[in-house]
């Protein structure tokens, strides 16, 4: 996938620990406002006061400079560390996607916006003949190393360098949040899918993007950076699927549990109760299973 035009107005954001922790406290307080109790609310407000008042606390004053990167540069920087454990989004997304893929009969499979090839590897292990496309040469190199029997090439999700009606299964994971309009990439995925074929799409759940979640990461050099998410609500997917002749079979919305909450390392280190209240049970990923109409 050619994931990125050049950014017009990139930002350099200084991310302060105090801001993060106060934000977690606020989310926890809001989620429990009507269904919690006075003791919880009092604890949250007391922690907010402590975070704000203790201006001289060196730990709370820690910050990290995180430049905003375009998607092409972002994935080039992230490619070396993308598969490291501890990503809560992948923790909920991957099992849900694999449960759908594992039900598909072996055939020709496309991993569109394949990244490091984690889903391509799963498909190959299940007997599929795998093709992968991505806009990042760095990601493609890792995918090819992980799935040496696959065929990988650079390309744009909105203009796939592939023939029509060519694949029995197509998966596109955690990529649509990098495009502003779903219509063209969905139409392209439908084009390369054979009639009756299965498409699996996953992305960040719109609940998370609505509260400001972005693709924040550390590269191999330890430097932080982030890429913005566009965020798409359910109706945008449904409209794009219908326009492309795709029928929805299933929508899966896995939620954050204990493991994903534990992955919020800074929150758990400083405000663990608030972190649990803020994140536990939030829908983390959105996974669609759709089928191309035969008619």
Coordinates of C-alpha atoms in Angstrom, one line a residue:
X1 CA 0.0 0.0 0.0
X2 CA 1.3 3.4 -0.9
X3 CA 0.2 4.5 2.5
X4 CA 1.1 8.1 2.4
X5 CA 1.1 11.4 0.6
X6 CA 3.6 13.9 2.0
X7 CA 2.3 15.6 5.2
X8 CA 1.4 19.2 4.6
X9 CA 1.8 20.4 8.2
X10 CA 3.7 17.8 10.3
X11 CA 3.8 18.5 14.0
X12 CA 6.4 17.9 16.7
X13 CA 4.5 17.0 19.8
X14 CA 6.1 17.0 23.3
X15 CA 4.2 14.3 25.1
X16 CA 4.2 14.9 28.8
X17 CA 3.7 12.1 31.3
X18 CA 1.5 14.4 33.5
X19 CA -0.8 15.0 30.5
X20 CA -1.1 11.3 29.8
X21 CA -1.9 10.4 33.4
X22 CA -4.5 13.2 33.8
X23 CA -6.1 12.1 30.6
X24 CA -6.3 8.5 31.9
X25 CA -7.9 9.7 35.1
X26 CA -10.4 11.8 33.2
X27 CA -11.4 8.9 31.0
X28 CA -11.7 6.6 34.0
X29 CA -13.9 9.2 35.8
X30 CA -16.1 9.8 32.8
X31 CA -16.7 6.0 32.2
X32 CA -17.7 5.5 35.8
X33 CA -19.6 8.8 36.3
X34 CA -23.1 7.2 36.4
X35 CA -22.3 3.6 37.1
X36 CA -19.5 4.0 39.7
X37 CA -19.6 5.1 43.3
X38 CA -18.6 8.1 45.3
X39 CA -15.5 6.4 46.6
X40 CA -14.2 5.8 43.1
X41 CA -14.9 9.4 42.0
X42 CA -13.2 10.7 45.1
X43 CA -10.1 8.6 44.4
X44 CA -9.9 9.8 40.8
X45 CA -10.3 13.5 41.7
X46 CA -7.7 13.1 44.5
X47 CA -5.2 11.6 42.0
X48 CA -5.8 14.4 39.5
X49 CA -5.1 17.0 42.2
X50 CA -1.9 15.1 43.1
X51 CA -0.8 15.0 39.5
X52 CA -1.5 18.7 39.0
X53 CA -0.3 20.0 42.3
X54 CA 3.0 18.2 42.5
X55 CA 4.6 20.3 39.8
X56 CA 8.0 19.8 41.2
X57 CA 7.9 16.0 40.9
X58 CA 10.6 15.1 38.4
X59 CA 8.9 11.9 37.3
X60 CA 5.6 13.6 36.4
X61 CA 7.5 16.2 34.5
X62 CA 9.0 13.6 32.1
X63 CA 8.3 14.2 28.4
X64 CA 9.2 12.7 25.0
X65 CA 9.4 14.5 21.7
X66 CA 7.3 12.7 19.1
X67 CA 7.3 14.0 15.6
X68 CA 4.3 13.3 13.4
X69 CA 5.3 11.2 10.4
X70 CA 3.6 10.5 7.2
X71 CA 2.6 6.9 6.8
X72 CA 5.4 6.0 4.4
X73 CA 8.1 7.4 6.6
X74 CA 6.3 6.1 9.7
X75 CA 6.2 2.5 8.7
X76 CA 9.8 2.7 7.5
X77 CA 10.8 3.7 11.0
X78 CA 8.4 1.3 12.7
X79 CA 9.2 -1.8 10.6
X80 CA 12.1 -3.0 12.8
X81 CA 10.0 -3.0 16.0
X82 CA 6.5 -3.5 14.7
X83 CA 6.3 -7.2 15.7
X84 CA 7.7 -6.8 19.2
X85 CA 5.2 -7.9 21.9
X86 CA 3.1 -5.5 23.9
X87 CA 0.9 -3.9 21.3
X88 CA -2.6 -4.0 22.8
X89 CA -4.3 -3.4 19.5
X90 CA -2.7 -6.5 17.9
X91 CA -3.4 -8.4 21.1
X92 CA -7.2 -8.1 20.4
X93 CA -7.1 -7.8 16.6
X94 CA -5.0 -10.8 15.6
X95 CA -7.0 -13.6 17.3
X96 CA -10.2 -12.3 15.8
X97 CA -8.8 -12.1 12.3
X98 CA -7.2 -15.5 12.5
X99 CA -10.5 -17.0 13.7
X100 CA -12.1 -15.9 10.5
X101 CA -9.2 -16.8 8.2
X102 CA -8.9 -20.2 9.7
X103 CA -12.4 -21.0 8.5
X104 CA -11.5 -20.4 4.9
X105 CA -10.6 -23.3 2.5
X106 CA -7.1 -23.1 1.2
X107 CA -6.8 -21.2 -2.1
X108 CA -5.2 -18.1 -3.5
X109 CA -4.9 -15.5 -0.8
X110 CA -4.0 -11.8 -0.8
X111 CA -2.6 -9.9 2.2
X112 CA -3.3 -6.3 1.1
X113 CA -1.2 -3.7 3.1
X114 CA 0.6 -6.8 4.4
X115 CA 3.1 -5.0 6.7
X116 CA 5.5 -7.5 8.2
X117 CA 3.5 -10.4 6.9
X118 CA 1.9 -11.7 10.2
X119 CA -1.4 -12.6 8.5
X120 CA 0.3 -13.8 5.3
X121 CA 2.3 -16.2 7.5
X122 CA -0.9 -17.5 9.0
X123 CA -2.5 -18.0 5.6
X124 CA 0.5 -19.8 4.2
X125 CA 0.5 -22.1 7.3
X126 CA -3.1 -23.0 6.5
X127 CA -2.2 -24.0 2.9
X128 CA -3.0 -20.9 1.0
X129 CA -0.9 -19.6 -2.0
X130 CA -0.1 -16.2 -0.7
X131 CA 0.5 -12.8 -2.4
X132 CA 1.3 -9.7 -0.4
X133 CA 1.2 -6.0 -1.4
X134 CA 2.4 -3.0 0.7
X135 CA 3.6 0.5 0.1
X136 CA 6.6 0.2 2.4
X137 CA 9.8 -1.5 1.1
X138 CA 11.0 -2.0 4.7
X139 CA 7.8 -3.8 5.7
X140 CA 7.9 -5.9 2.5
X141 CA 11.4 -7.0 3.2
X142 CA 10.3 -8.3 6.6
X143 CA 7.2 -10.0 5.1
X144 CA 9.3 -11.8 2.5
X145 CA 11.7 -13.0 5.2
X146 CA 8.8 -14.2 7.3
X147 CA 7.0 -15.9 4.3
X148 CA 9.7 -16.9 1.9
X149 CA 7.2 -19.0 -0.2
X150 CA 5.0 -15.9 -0.7
X151 CA 5.1 -13.4 -3.6
X152 CA 5.4 -9.8 -2.4
X153 CA 5.3 -6.5 -4.3
X154 CA 5.1 -2.8 -3.7
X155 CA 1.8 -1.2 -4.5
X156 CA -1.0 1.2 -3.5
X157 CA -4.1 -0.2 -1.8
X158 CA -6.1 2.2 -3.9
X159 CA -4.7 0.9 -7.2
X160 CA -3.6 -2.7 -6.7
X161 CA -1.1 -4.1 -9.3
X162 CA -3.1 -7.3 -9.5
X163 CA -5.7 -8.9 -11.9
X164 CA -9.4 -8.9 -11.3
X165 CA -11.2 -11.9 -9.8
X166 CA -7.9 -13.5 -8.8
X167 CA -8.2 -14.4 -5.1
X168 CA -10.4 -16.6 -2.9
X169 CA -9.5 -14.8 0.3
X170 CA -8.3 -11.2 0.9
X171 CA -7.2 -9.7 4.2
X172 CA -6.5 -6.1 4.8
X173 CA -5.5 -5.4 8.4
X174 CA -5.0 -2.1 10.3
X175 CA -4.6 0.0 7.1
X176 CA -7.9 1.8 6.4
X177 CA -7.3 4.3 9.2
X178 CA -4.5 5.6 7.0
X179 CA -6.9 6.6 4.2
X180 CA -9.4 9.4 4.3
X181 CA -12.0 7.8 2.0
X182 CA -12.9 4.1 2.1
X183 CA -14.6 3.9 -1.3
X184 CA -11.6 3.4 -3.6
X185 CA -9.6 0.9 -1.5
X186 CA -12.7 -1.2 -0.8
X187 CA -13.6 -1.1 -4.5
X188 CA -10.1 -2.4 -5.3
X189 CA -10.3 -5.2 -2.8
X190 CA -13.6 -6.2 -4.2
X191 CA -12.2 -6.1 -7.7
X192 CA -9.4 -8.6 -7.1
X193 CA -11.7 -10.9 -5.1
X194 CA -13.4 -13.6 -7.0
X195 CA -17.3 -13.8 -6.9
X196 CA -18.2 -15.6 -3.7
X197 CA -14.7 -14.9 -2.2
X198 CA -14.2 -13.7 1.4
X199 CA -12.7 -10.3 2.5
X200 CA -11.5 -9.8 6.0
X201 CA -10.9 -6.2 7.1
X202 CA -9.6 -5.0 10.5
X203 CA -8.8 -1.7 11.9
X204 CA -8.7 0.4 15.1
X205 CA -12.1 0.6 16.6
X206 CA -13.7 4.1 16.1
X207 CA -14.2 4.4 19.9
X208 CA -10.5 4.5 20.3
X209 CA -9.9 7.0 17.4
X210 CA -12.7 9.2 18.8
X211 CA -10.7 9.6 22.1
X212 CA -7.5 10.5 20.3
X213 CA -5.7 7.2 19.9
X214 CA -3.0 7.4 17.2
X215 CA -0.3 5.1 15.9
X216 CA 2.4 5.9 18.5
X217 CA 5.5 3.9 18.4
X218 CA 9.3 3.7 19.1
X219 CA 11.7 2.8 16.4
X220 CA 14.8 0.7 16.6
X221 CA 16.8 3.7 17.8
X222 CA 14.4 4.2 20.7
X223 CA 13.0 7.5 19.3
X224 CA 9.2 8.0 19.5
X225 CA 7.0 9.1 16.6
X226 CA 3.3 8.9 15.7
X227 CA 1.0 8.7 12.7
X228 CA -2.5 10.1 12.8
X229 CA -5.5 7.9 12.3
X230 CA -8.4 9.1 10.2
X231 CA -11.0 7.0 12.1
X232 CA -14.0 5.5 10.3
X233 CA -17.4 4.8 11.9
X234 CA -19.4 1.7 11.1
X235 CA -21.7 3.5 8.5
X236 CA -18.7 4.5 6.4
X237 CA -17.7 0.8 6.1
X238 CA -21.2 -0.3 5.4
X239 CA -21.6 2.3 2.6
X240 CA -18.3 1.4 1.0
X241 CA -19.1 -2.4 1.2
X242 CA -22.5 -1.9 -0.4
X243 CA -21.2 0.3 -3.2
X244 CA -18.5 -2.4 -4.0
X245 CA -21.0 -5.3 -4.1
X246 CA -19.9 -6.8 -0.8
X247 CA -22.2 -8.5 1.7
X248 CA -21.5 -8.3 5.4
X249 CA -21.4 -11.7 7.1
X250 CA -20.0 -10.7 10.4
X251 CA -18.7 -7.8 12.5
X252 CA -16.5 -8.6 15.4
X253 CA -15.5 -6.0 18.1
X254 CA -13.0 -7.6 20.5
X255 CA -12.6 -5.7 23.8
X256 CA -9.5 -4.9 25.9
X257 CA -9.0 -7.3 28.8
X258 CA -6.4 -7.8 31.5
X259 CA -3.5 -8.3 29.0
X260 CA -4.3 -5.2 27.0
X261 CA -4.7 -3.1 30.1
X262 CA -1.4 -4.4 31.5
X263 CA 0.2 -3.3 28.2
X264 CA -0.5 0.4 29.2
X265 CA 2.8 0.4 31.0
X266 CA 3.0 4.0 32.1
X267 CA -0.5 4.2 33.3
X268 CA -0.1 0.9 35.2
X269 CA 3.1 2.1 36.8
X270 CA 1.7 5.4 38.1
X271 CA -2.1 5.2 38.2
X272 CA -3.1 1.5 38.0
X273 CA -6.6 1.8 39.3
X274 CA -7.5 4.6 36.9
X275 CA -5.8 2.7 34.0
X276 CA -8.0 -0.3 34.6
X277 CA -11.1 1.8 34.9
X278 CA -10.2 3.7 31.8
X279 CA -9.3 0.8 29.4
X280 CA -10.9 -2.4 30.6
X281 CA -13.7 -3.4 28.3
X282 CA -13.1 -0.8 25.7
X283 CA -13.6 -2.2 22.1
X284 CA -10.1 -2.2 20.7
X285 CA -10.5 -3.4 17.1
X286 CA -13.1 -3.6 14.4
X287 CA -13.1 -6.8 12.3
X288 CA -15.4 -7.3 9.3
X289 CA -16.0 -10.5 7.3
X290 CA -17.6 -9.7 4.0
X291 CA -18.3 -11.7 0.8
X292 CA -18.3 -10.6 -2.8
X293 CA -21.7 -11.1 -4.3
X294 CA -21.9 -13.9 -6.9
X295 CA -24.5 -12.2 -9.0

